[in-house]
PDB file of N, CA and C in Angstrom:
ATOM      1  N   MET O 250     -21.031 104.222 -24.698  1.00  0.00           N
ATOM      2  CA  MET O 250     -22.184 103.380 -24.928  1.00  0.00           C
ATOM      3  C   MET O 250     -21.714 101.926 -25.034  1.00  0.00           C
ATOM      4  N   THR O 251     -22.455 101.021 -24.449  1.00  0.00           N
ATOM      5  CA  THR O 251     -22.145  99.605 -24.477  1.00  0.00           C
ATOM      6  C   THR O 251     -22.820  98.956 -25.687  1.00  0.00           C
ATOM      7  N   THR O 252     -22.092  98.086 -26.359  1.00  0.00           N
ATOM      8  CA  THR O 252     -22.637  97.356 -27.494  1.00  0.00           C
ATOM      9  C   THR O 252     -22.999  95.948 -27.053  1.00  0.00           C
ATOM     10  N   VAL O 253     -24.227  95.547 -27.315  1.00  0.00           N
ATOM     11  CA  VAL O 253     -24.676  94.198 -26.978  1.00  0.00           C
ATOM     12  C   VAL O 253     -24.159  93.241 -28.033  1.00  0.00           C
ATOM     13  N   ARG O 254     -23.477  92.180 -27.590  1.00  0.00           N
ATOM     14  CA  ARG O 254     -22.949  91.188 -28.522  1.00  0.00           C
ATOM     15  C   ARG O 254     -23.494  89.803 -28.257  1.00  0.00           C
ATOM     16  N   THR O 255     -23.899  89.569 -26.999  1.00  0.00           N
ATOM     17  CA  THR O 255     -24.381  88.252 -26.597  1.00  0.00           C
ATOM     18  C   THR O 255     -25.715  88.400 -25.897  1.00  0.00           C
ATOM     19  N   VAL O 256     -26.646  87.509 -26.230  1.00  0.00           N
ATOM     20  CA  VAL O 256     -27.956  87.475 -25.598  1.00  0.00           C
ATOM     21  C   VAL O 256     -28.094  86.133 -24.899  1.00  0.00           C
ATOM     22  N   THR O 257     -28.567  86.146 -23.665  1.00  0.00           N
ATOM     23  CA  THR O 257     -28.854  84.904 -22.955  1.00  0.00           C
ATOM     24  C   THR O 257     -30.350  84.826 -22.702  1.00  0.00           C
ATOM     25  N   VAL O 258     -30.948  83.732 -23.102  1.00  0.00           N
ATOM     26  CA  VAL O 258     -32.381  83.493 -22.904  1.00  0.00           C
ATOM     27  C   VAL O 258     -32.516  82.476 -21.783  1.00  0.00           C
ATOM     28  N   LEU O 259     -33.259  82.834 -20.752  1.00  0.00           N
ATOM     29  CA  LEU O 259     -33.465  81.949 -19.616  1.00  0.00           C
ATOM     30  C   LEU O 259     -34.776  81.208 -19.791  1.00  0.00           C
ATOM     31  N   GLY O 260     -34.678  79.915 -20.039  1.00  0.00           N
ATOM     32  CA  GLY O 260     -35.861  79.079 -20.204  1.00  0.00           C
ATOM     33  C   GLY O 260     -36.091  78.695 -21.651  1.00  0.00           C
ATOM     34  N   ALA O 261     -36.170  77.405 -21.908  1.00  0.00           N
ATOM     35  CA  ALA O 261     -36.346  76.886 -23.261  1.00  0.00           C
ATOM     36  C   ALA O 261     -37.777  76.415 -23.486  1.00  0.00           C
ATOM     37  N   GLY O 262     -38.692  76.976 -22.749  1.00  0.00           N
ATOM     38  CA  GLY O 262     -40.085  76.537 -22.834  1.00  0.00           C
ATOM     39  C   GLY O 262     -40.843  77.172 -23.979  1.00  0.00           C
ATOM     40  N   THR O 263     -42.063  77.557 -23.718  1.00  0.00           N
ATOM     41  CA  THR O 263     -43.005  78.025 -24.726  1.00  0.00           C
ATOM     42  C   THR O 263     -42.461  79.150 -25.599  1.00  0.00           C
ATOM     43  N   MET O 264     -41.837  80.150 -25.005  1.00  0.00           N
ATOM     44  CA  MET O 264     -41.356  81.303 -25.766  1.00  0.00           C
ATOM     45  C   MET O 264     -39.849  81.316 -25.977  1.00  0.00           C
ATOM     46  N   GLY O 265     -39.121  80.580 -25.173  1.00  0.00           N
ATOM     47  CA  GLY O 265     -37.666  80.644 -25.200  1.00  0.00           C
ATOM     48  C   GLY O 265     -37.048  80.357 -26.547  1.00  0.00           C
ATOM     49  N   HIS O 266     -37.551  79.327 -27.228  1.00  0.00           N
ATOM     50  CA  HIS O 266     -36.964  78.984 -28.525  1.00  0.00           C
ATOM     51  C   HIS O 266     -37.158  80.098 -29.549  1.00  0.00           C
ATOM     52  N   GLY O 267     -38.300  80.750 -29.512  1.00  0.00           N
ATOM     53  CA  GLY O 267     -38.576  81.836 -30.452  1.00  0.00           C
ATOM     54  C   GLY O 267     -37.704  83.054 -30.197  1.00  0.00           C
ATOM     55  N   ILE O 268     -37.508  83.376 -28.935  1.00  0.00           N
ATOM     56  CA  ILE O 268     -36.647  84.499 -28.573  1.00  0.00           C
ATOM     57  C   ILE O 268     -35.208  84.189 -28.975  1.00  0.00           C
ATOM     58  N   ALA O 269     -34.768  82.968 -28.704  1.00  0.00           N
ATOM     59  CA  ALA O 269     -33.411  82.559 -29.070  1.00  0.00           C
ATOM     60  C   ALA O 269     -33.227  82.605 -30.586  1.00  0.00           C
ATOM     61  N   HIS O 270     -34.219  82.152 -31.336  1.00  0.00           N
ATOM     62  CA  HIS O 270     -34.137  82.203 -32.795  1.00  0.00           C
ATOM     63  C   HIS O 270     -34.009  83.644 -33.272  1.00  0.00           C
ATOM     64  N   ALA O 271     -34.853  84.526 -32.741  1.00  0.00           N
ATOM     65  CA  ALA O 271     -34.823  85.925 -33.168  1.00  0.00           C
ATOM     66  C   ALA O 271     -33.461  86.561 -32.893  1.00  0.00           C
ATOM     67  N   ALA O 272     -32.888  86.265 -31.741  1.00  0.00           N
ATOM     68  CA  ALA O 272     -31.584  86.831 -31.391  1.00  0.00           C
ATOM     69  C   ALA O 272     -30.496  86.285 -32.308  1.00  0.00           C
ATOM     70  N   ALA O 273     -30.470  84.970 -32.489  1.00  0.00           N
ATOM     71  CA  ALA O 273     -29.440  84.353 -33.333  1.00  0.00           C
ATOM     72  C   ALA O 273     -29.582  84.804 -34.786  1.00  0.00           C
ATOM     73  N   ALA O 274     -30.800  84.894 -35.280  1.00  0.00           N
ATOM     74  CA  ALA O 274     -31.032  85.325 -36.657  1.00  0.00           C
ATOM     75  C   ALA O 274     -30.641  86.787 -36.861  1.00  0.00           C
ATOM     76  N   SER O 275     -30.664  87.559 -35.788  1.00  0.00           N
ATOM     77  CA  SER O 275     -30.305  88.977 -35.865  1.00  0.00           C
ATOM     78  C   SER O 275     -28.809  89.219 -35.721  1.00  0.00           C
ATOM     79  N   GLY O 276     -28.035  88.147 -35.545  1.00  0.00           N
ATOM     80  CA  GLY O 276     -26.594  88.280 -35.510  1.00  0.00           C
ATOM     81  C   GLY O 276     -25.955  88.248 -34.136  1.00  0.00           C
ATOM     82  N   PHE O 277     -26.748  88.040 -33.098  1.00  0.00           N
ATOM     83  CA  PHE O 277     -26.205  87.986 -31.746  1.00  0.00           C
ATOM     84  C   PHE O 277     -25.737  86.578 -31.390  1.00  0.00           C
ATOM     85  N   GLU O 278     -24.605  86.488 -30.718  1.00  0.00           N
ATOM     86  CA  GLU O 278     -24.223  85.223 -30.099  1.00  0.00           C
ATOM     87  C   GLU O 278     -25.316  84.954 -29.071  1.00  0.00           C
ATOM     88  N   THR O 279     -25.893  83.774 -29.094  1.00  0.00           N
ATOM     89  CA  THR O 279     -27.074  83.498 -28.287  1.00  0.00           C
ATOM     90  C   THR O 279     -26.867  82.266 -27.436  1.00  0.00           C
ATOM     91  N   ARG O 280     -27.145  82.400 -26.151  1.00  0.00           N
ATOM     92  CA  ARG O 280     -27.093  81.289 -25.203  1.00  0.00           C
ATOM     93  C   ARG O 280     -28.518  81.017 -24.743  1.00  0.00           C
ATOM     94  N   LEU O 281     -28.932  79.779 -24.841  1.00  0.00           N
ATOM     95  CA  LEU O 281     -30.258  79.372 -24.374  1.00  0.00           C
ATOM     96  C   LEU O 281     -30.069  78.459 -23.178  1.00  0.00           C
ATOM     97  N   PHE O 282     -30.545  78.897 -22.026  1.00  0.00           N
ATOM     98  CA  PHE O 282     -30.368  78.171 -20.773  1.00  0.00           C
ATOM     99  C   PHE O 282     -31.675  77.540 -20.323  1.00  0.00           C
ATOM    100  N   ASP O 283     -31.563  76.318 -19.807  1.00  0.00           N
ATOM    101  CA  ASP O 283     -32.669  75.671 -19.099  1.00  0.00           C
ATOM    102  C   ASP O 283     -32.054  74.729 -18.076  1.00  0.00           C
ATOM    103  N   VAL O 284     -32.836  74.351 -17.075  1.00  0.00           N
ATOM    104  CA  VAL O 284     -32.317  73.471 -16.027  1.00  0.00           C
ATOM    105  C   VAL O 284     -32.273  72.015 -16.458  1.00  0.00           C
ATOM    106  N   ALA O 285     -32.915  71.680 -17.580  1.00  0.00           N
ATOM    107  CA  ALA O 285     -32.974  70.291 -18.041  1.00  0.00           C
ATOM    108  C   ALA O 285     -32.597  70.195 -19.514  1.00  0.00           C
ATOM    109  N   GLU O 286     -31.973  69.084 -19.880  1.00  0.00           N
ATOM    110  CA  GLU O 286     -31.540  68.849 -21.259  1.00  0.00           C
ATOM    111  C   GLU O 286     -32.710  68.651 -22.225  1.00  0.00           C
ATOM    112  N   GLY O 287     -33.785  68.008 -21.753  1.00  0.00           N
ATOM    113  CA  GLY O 287     -34.924  67.718 -22.630  1.00  0.00           C
ATOM    114  C   GLY O 287     -35.503  68.951 -23.299  1.00  0.00           C
ATOM    115  N   PRO O 288     -35.867  69.969 -22.509  1.00  0.00           N
ATOM    116  CA  PRO O 288     -36.396  71.187 -23.137  1.00  0.00           C
ATOM    117  C   PRO O 288     -35.390  71.872 -24.065  1.00  0.00           C
ATOM    118  N   LEU O 289     -34.111  71.784 -23.735  1.00  0.00           N
ATOM    119  CA  LEU O 289     -33.096  72.384 -24.598  1.00  0.00           C
ATOM    120  C   LEU O 289     -33.028  71.682 -25.948  1.00  0.00           C
ATOM    121  N   ALA O 290     -33.060  70.365 -25.930  1.00  0.00           N
ATOM    122  CA  ALA O 290     -33.028  69.605 -27.174  1.00  0.00           C
ATOM    123  C   ALA O 290     -34.254  69.912 -28.032  1.00  0.00           C
ATOM    124  N   ASN O 291     -35.407  70.004 -27.388  1.00  0.00           N
ATOM    125  CA  ASN O 291     -36.645  70.326 -28.093  1.00  0.00           C
ATOM    126  C   ASN O 291     -36.579  71.741 -28.679  1.00  0.00           C
ATOM    127  N   ALA O 292     -36.086  72.680 -27.894  1.00  0.00           N
ATOM    128  CA  ALA O 292     -35.982  74.061 -28.360  1.00  0.00           C
ATOM    129  C   ALA O 292     -35.015  74.164 -29.535  1.00  0.00           C
ATOM    130  N   ARG O 293     -33.889  73.471 -29.444  1.00  0.00           N
ATOM    131  CA  ARG O 293     -32.905  73.490 -30.537  1.00  0.00           C
ATOM    132  C   ARG O 293     -33.543  72.953 -31.828  1.00  0.00           C
ATOM    133  N   ALA O 294     -34.298  71.866 -31.703  1.00  0.00           N
ATOM    134  CA  ALA O 294     -34.978  71.288 -32.870  1.00  0.00           C
ATOM    135  C   ALA O 294     -35.989  72.272 -33.454  1.00  0.00           C
ATOM    136  N   GLN O 295     -36.685  73.001 -32.590  1.00  0.00           N
ATOM    137  CA  GLN O 295     -37.660  73.979 -33.077  1.00  0.00           C
ATOM    138  C   GLN O 295     -36.973  75.135 -33.799  1.00  0.00           C
ATOM    139  N   VAL O 296     -35.854  75.599 -33.270  1.00  0.00           N
ATOM    140  CA  VAL O 296     -35.102  76.673 -33.926  1.00  0.00           C
ATOM    141  C   VAL O 296     -34.591  76.194 -35.284  1.00  0.00           C
ATOM    142  N   GLU O 297     -34.075  74.972 -35.335  1.00  0.00           N
ATOM    143  CA  GLU O 297     -33.614  74.415 -36.608  1.00  0.00           C
ATOM    144  C   GLU O 297     -34.759  74.363 -37.612  1.00  0.00           C
ATOM    145  N   ALA O 298     -35.953  73.989 -37.158  1.00  0.00           N
ATOM    146  CA  ALA O 298     -37.121  73.919 -38.046  1.00  0.00           C
ATOM    147  C   ALA O 298     -37.516  75.307 -38.556  1.00  0.00           C
ATOM    148  N   ILE O 299     -37.414  76.311 -37.712  1.00  0.00           N
ATOM    149  CA  ILE O 299     -37.739  77.683 -38.129  1.00  0.00           C
ATOM    150  C   ILE O 299     -36.772  78.138 -39.213  1.00  0.00           C
ATOM    151  N   PHE O 300     -35.472  77.902 -38.998  1.00  0.00           N
ATOM    152  CA  PHE O 300     -34.485  78.278 -40.018  1.00  0.00           C
ATOM    153  C   PHE O 300     -34.722  77.515 -41.308  1.00  0.00           C
ATOM    154  N   LYS O 301     -35.014  76.222 -41.210  1.00  0.00           N
ATOM    155  CA  LYS O 301     -35.249  75.399 -42.404  1.00  0.00           C
ATOM    156  C   LYS O 301     -36.445  75.926 -43.194  1.00  0.00           C
ATOM    157  N   LYS O 302     -37.522  76.267 -42.498  1.00  0.00           N
ATOM    158  CA  LYS O 302     -38.718  76.791 -43.159  1.00  0.00           C
ATOM    159  C   LYS O 302     -38.426  78.137 -43.828  1.00  0.00           C
ATOM    160  N   ALA O 303     -37.615  78.966 -43.160  1.00  0.00           N
ATOM    161  CA  ALA O 303     -37.259  80.264 -43.741  1.00  0.00           C
ATOM    162  C   ALA O 303     -36.474  80.084 -45.040  1.00  0.00           C
ATOM    163  N   VAL O 304     -35.602  79.087 -45.083  1.00  0.00           N
ATOM    164  CA  VAL O 304     -34.855  78.791 -46.304  1.00  0.00           C
ATOM    165  C   VAL O 304     -35.817  78.312 -47.391  1.00  0.00           C
ATOM    166  N   GLU O 305     -36.725  77.400 -47.036  1.00  0.00           N
ATOM    167  CA  GLU O 305     -37.696  76.873 -48.007  1.00  0.00           C
ATOM    168  C   GLU O 305     -38.559  77.978 -48.601  1.00  0.00           C
ATOM    169  N   LEU O 306     -38.900  78.973 -47.784  1.00  0.00           N
ATOM    170  CA  LEU O 306     -39.752  80.073 -48.237  1.00  0.00           C
ATOM    171  C   LEU O 306     -38.969  81.180 -48.924  1.00  0.00           C
ATOM    172  N   GLY O 307     -37.654  81.032 -48.976  1.00  0.00           N
ATOM    173  CA  GLY O 307     -36.820  82.036 -49.617  1.00  0.00           C
ATOM    174  C   GLY O 307     -36.608  83.289 -48.790  1.00  0.00           C
ATOM    175  N   LYS O 308     -36.886  83.212 -47.496  1.00  0.00           N
ATOM    176  CA  LYS O 308     -36.725  84.372 -46.621  1.00  0.00           C
ATOM    177  C   LYS O 308     -35.293  84.541 -46.133  1.00  0.00           C
ATOM    178  N   THR O 309     -34.513  83.490 -46.228  1.00  0.00           N
ATOM    179  CA  THR O 309     -33.102  83.537 -45.855  1.00  0.00           C
ATOM    180  C   THR O 309     -32.351  82.504 -46.686  1.00  0.00           C
ATOM    181  N   SER O 310     -31.048  82.638 -46.709  1.00  0.00           N
ATOM    182  CA  SER O 310     -30.242  81.676 -47.457  1.00  0.00           C
ATOM    183  C   SER O 310     -29.798  80.545 -46.531  1.00  0.00           C
ATOM    184  N   THR O 311     -29.357  79.469 -47.135  1.00  0.00           N
ATOM    185  CA  THR O 311     -28.834  78.354 -46.348  1.00  0.00           C
ATOM    186  C   THR O 311     -27.635  78.804 -45.524  1.00  0.00           C
ATOM    187  N   ALA O 312     -26.774  79.624 -46.113  1.00  0.00           N
ATOM    188  CA  ALA O 312     -25.590  80.118 -45.400  1.00  0.00           C
ATOM    189  C   ALA O 312     -25.991  80.960 -44.187  1.00  0.00           C
ATOM    190  N   GLU O 313     -26.995  81.817 -44.352  1.00  0.00           N
ATOM    191  CA  GLU O 313     -27.453  82.644 -43.230  1.00  0.00           C
ATOM    192  C   GLU O 313     -28.083  81.785 -42.140  1.00  0.00           C
ATOM    193  N   ALA O 314     -28.837  80.774 -42.536  1.00  0.00           N
ATOM    194  CA  ALA O 314     -29.454  79.872 -41.559  1.00  0.00           C
ATOM    195  C   ALA O 314     -28.383  79.099 -40.794  1.00  0.00           C
ATOM    196  N   ASP O 315     -27.391  78.609 -41.514  1.00  0.00           N
ATOM    197  CA  ASP O 315     -26.291  77.887 -40.862  1.00  0.00           C
ATOM    198  C   ASP O 315     -25.534  78.792 -39.901  1.00  0.00           C
ATOM    199  N   ALA O 316     -25.318  80.043 -40.301  1.00  0.00           N
ATOM    200  CA  ALA O 316     -24.619  80.995 -39.432  1.00  0.00           C
ATOM    201  C   ALA O 316     -25.451  81.289 -38.184  1.00  0.00           C
ATOM    202  N   GLY O 317     -26.753  81.411 -38.355  1.00  0.00           N
ATOM    203  CA  GLY O 317     -27.634  81.641 -37.205  1.00  0.00           C
ATOM    204  C   GLY O 317     -27.592  80.484 -36.231  1.00  0.00           C
ATOM    205  N   LEU O 318     -27.639  79.267 -36.749  1.00  0.00           N
ATOM    206  CA  LEU O 318     -27.554  78.089 -35.884  1.00  0.00           C
ATOM    207  C   LEU O 318     -26.206  77.995 -35.189  1.00  0.00           C
ATOM    208  N   ALA O 319     -25.154  78.419 -35.870  1.00  0.00           N
ATOM    209  CA  ALA O 319     -23.816  78.399 -35.260  1.00  0.00           C
ATOM    210  C   ALA O 319     -23.710  79.391 -34.104  1.00  0.00           C
ATOM    211  N   ARG O 320     -24.523  80.454 -34.144  1.00  0.00           N
ATOM    212  CA  ARG O 320     -24.503  81.444 -33.067  1.00  0.00           C
ATOM    213  C   ARG O 320     -25.297  80.994 -31.845  1.00  0.00           C
ATOM    214  N   LEU O 321     -26.062  79.919 -31.947  1.00  0.00           N
ATOM    215  CA  LEU O 321     -26.898  79.443 -30.856  1.00  0.00           C
ATOM    216  C   LEU O 321     -26.210  78.335 -30.079  1.00  0.00           C
ATOM    217  N   GLN O 322     -26.064  78.560 -28.794  1.00  0.00           N
ATOM    218  CA  GLN O 322     -25.525  77.533 -27.890  1.00  0.00           C
ATOM    219  C   GLN O 322     -26.570  77.254 -26.811  1.00  0.00           C
ATOM    220  N   THR O 323     -26.689  75.989 -26.429  1.00  0.00           N
ATOM    221  CA  THR O 323     -27.600  75.625 -25.350  1.00  0.00           C
ATOM    222  C   THR O 323     -26.784  75.152 -24.155  1.00  0.00           C
ATOM    223  N   THR O 324     -27.319  75.405 -22.962  1.00  0.00           N
ATOM    224  CA  THR O 324     -26.588  75.029 -21.761  1.00  0.00           C
ATOM    225  C   THR O 324     -27.517  74.833 -20.562  1.00  0.00           C
ATOM    226  N   THR O 325     -27.118  73.938 -19.680  1.00  0.00           N
ATOM    227  CA  THR O 325     -27.800  73.772 -18.391  1.00  0.00           C
ATOM    228  C   THR O 325     -26.960  74.373 -17.278  1.00  0.00           C
ATOM    229  N   ASP O 326     -25.841  74.969 -17.635  1.00  0.00           N
ATOM    230  CA  ASP O 326     -24.915  75.525 -16.646  1.00  0.00           C
ATOM    231  C   ASP O 326     -24.946  77.032 -16.643  1.00  0.00           C
TER     232      ASP O 326
END
């Protein structure tokens, strides 16, 4: 059986940031791909905001949020 360790999300648009957040928060190394830097920067900011809100609401710790963000990489390549 193959174990999934890395998730790649194609597209940083409407749903991409949410899928990337869910994967990174679940412990997967996560790559978020888009053809342009602008959508990637926006998606990264949205993921950071989701983690920040989760910390504020007590749903996750700061350490877990930081670890989730560390698992997220964005790329145009």
